[in-house]
C-alpha positions as MATLAB code, in Angstrom:
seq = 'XXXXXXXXXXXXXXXXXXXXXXXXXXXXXXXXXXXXXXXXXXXXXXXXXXXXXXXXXXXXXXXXXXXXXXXXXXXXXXXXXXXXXXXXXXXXXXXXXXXXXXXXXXXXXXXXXXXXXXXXXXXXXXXXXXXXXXXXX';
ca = [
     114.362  108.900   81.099;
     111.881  108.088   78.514;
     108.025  108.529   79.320;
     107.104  105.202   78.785;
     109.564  104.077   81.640;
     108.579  106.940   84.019;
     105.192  105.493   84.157;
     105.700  101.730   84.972;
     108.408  103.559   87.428;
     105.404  105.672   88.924;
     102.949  102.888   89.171;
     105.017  101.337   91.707;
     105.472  104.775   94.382;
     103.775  105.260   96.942;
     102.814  108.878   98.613;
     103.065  108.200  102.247;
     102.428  111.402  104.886;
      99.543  113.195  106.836;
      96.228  115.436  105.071;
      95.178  118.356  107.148;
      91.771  119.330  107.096;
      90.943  122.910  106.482;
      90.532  125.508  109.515;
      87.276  124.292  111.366;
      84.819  127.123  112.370;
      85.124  126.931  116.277;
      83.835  129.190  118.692;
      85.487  128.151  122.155;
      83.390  128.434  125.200;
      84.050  131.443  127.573;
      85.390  129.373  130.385;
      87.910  127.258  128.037;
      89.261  130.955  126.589;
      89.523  132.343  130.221;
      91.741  128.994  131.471;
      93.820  129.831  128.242;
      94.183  133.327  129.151;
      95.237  133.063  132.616;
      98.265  131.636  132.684;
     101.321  129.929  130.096;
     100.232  128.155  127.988;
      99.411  124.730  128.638;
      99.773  121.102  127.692;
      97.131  118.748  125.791;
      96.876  115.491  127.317;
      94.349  113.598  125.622;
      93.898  109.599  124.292;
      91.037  110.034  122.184;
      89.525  106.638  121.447;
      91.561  104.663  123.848;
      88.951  102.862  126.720;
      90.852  101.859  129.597;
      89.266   99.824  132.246;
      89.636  102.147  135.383;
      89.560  105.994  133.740;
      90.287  107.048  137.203;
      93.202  105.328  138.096;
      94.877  107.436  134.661;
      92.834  110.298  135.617;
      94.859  110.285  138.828;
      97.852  109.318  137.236;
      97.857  112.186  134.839;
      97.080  114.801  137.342;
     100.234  113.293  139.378;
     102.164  114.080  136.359;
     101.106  117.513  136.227;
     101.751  118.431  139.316;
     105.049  116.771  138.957;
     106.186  118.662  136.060;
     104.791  122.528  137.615;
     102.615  123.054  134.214;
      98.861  123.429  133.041;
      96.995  121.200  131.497;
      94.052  120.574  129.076;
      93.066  116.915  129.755;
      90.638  115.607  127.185;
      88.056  113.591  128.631;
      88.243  111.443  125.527;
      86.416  108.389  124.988;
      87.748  107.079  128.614;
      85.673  110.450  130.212;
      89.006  111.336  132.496;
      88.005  113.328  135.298;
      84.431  112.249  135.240;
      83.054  114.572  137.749;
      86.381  116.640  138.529;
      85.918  120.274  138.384;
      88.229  122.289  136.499;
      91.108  124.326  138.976;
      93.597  126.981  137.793;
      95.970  124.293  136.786;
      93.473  121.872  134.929;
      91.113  122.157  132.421;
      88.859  119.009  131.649;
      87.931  119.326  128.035;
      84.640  117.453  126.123;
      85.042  118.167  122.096;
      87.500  120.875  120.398;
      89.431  120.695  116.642;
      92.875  120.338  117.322;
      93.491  122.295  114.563;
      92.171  125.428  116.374;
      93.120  123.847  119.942;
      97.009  122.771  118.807;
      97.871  126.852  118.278;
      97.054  127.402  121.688;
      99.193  124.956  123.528;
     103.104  124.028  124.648;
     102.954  120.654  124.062;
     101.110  117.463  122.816;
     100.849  114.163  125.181;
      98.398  111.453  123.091;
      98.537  107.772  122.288;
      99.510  108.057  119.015;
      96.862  108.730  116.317;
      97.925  109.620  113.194;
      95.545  112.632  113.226;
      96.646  113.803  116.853;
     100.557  113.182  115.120;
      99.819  115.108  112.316;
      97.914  118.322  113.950;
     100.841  118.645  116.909;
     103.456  118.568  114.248;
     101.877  120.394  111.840;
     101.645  123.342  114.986;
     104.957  122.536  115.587;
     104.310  121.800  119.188;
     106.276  119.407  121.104;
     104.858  115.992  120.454;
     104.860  112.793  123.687;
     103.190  109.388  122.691;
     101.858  107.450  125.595;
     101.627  103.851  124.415;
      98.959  101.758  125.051;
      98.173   98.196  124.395;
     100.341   96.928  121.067;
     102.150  100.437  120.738;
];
């Protein structure tokens, strides 16, 4: 293939896929490393950015699911605050602001809504990866 037509070919491609950012510096608190240490390790439920009307009503809803499935969980409080006012137990940590780049190498599994970053830092891990959908998912 001659140069000229490799060009006009590569003007029309496009790159599609995830960037990673580089290893944040993290120091986790004493209490998160303790629930970490204490047990298997656990899942990440977290949504992020998505508000939902009545946080306790999913709250609930995830903890059922928990329960359900015999595991340990880190449940983001997220922009929804889950578990406003819950205090952590042996079986669930709530959890205010942590890189998922460190957090993601620490955990079995990855429940979200769907963010590309979330996406991207599960697989990247190569943990286990569950979208929740929520409104036009």
């Amino acid at each position: 293939m001659d140069i000229m037509r490799w060009k006009k070919l590569t003007l029309c491609l496009d790159v599609c896929g995830f960037f990673f950012r580089d290893q944040p510096t993290y120091k986790p608190s004493e209490e998160l490393m303790t629930f970490l240490e204490s047990g298997l390790p656990p899942v990440y439920i977290g949504f992020g950015s998505i508000v939902v009307e009545e946080p306790q009503s999913l709250t609930n809803a995830v903890l059922r699911a928990v329960a359900g499935a015999g595991v340990r969980a880190i449940v983001s409080r997220g922009w929804s605050n889950l578990g406003r006012g819950s205090p952590n137990s042996k079986d669930v940590f709530y959890l205010d602001d942590c890189p998922h780049e460190w957090l993601f190498q620490h955990v079995a599994a990855v429940v979200h809504h769907g963010g590309a970053g979330t996406t991207a830092c599960g697989l990247f891990n190569g943990r286990p990866t569950v979208v929740v959908p929520f409104f036009g998912e």
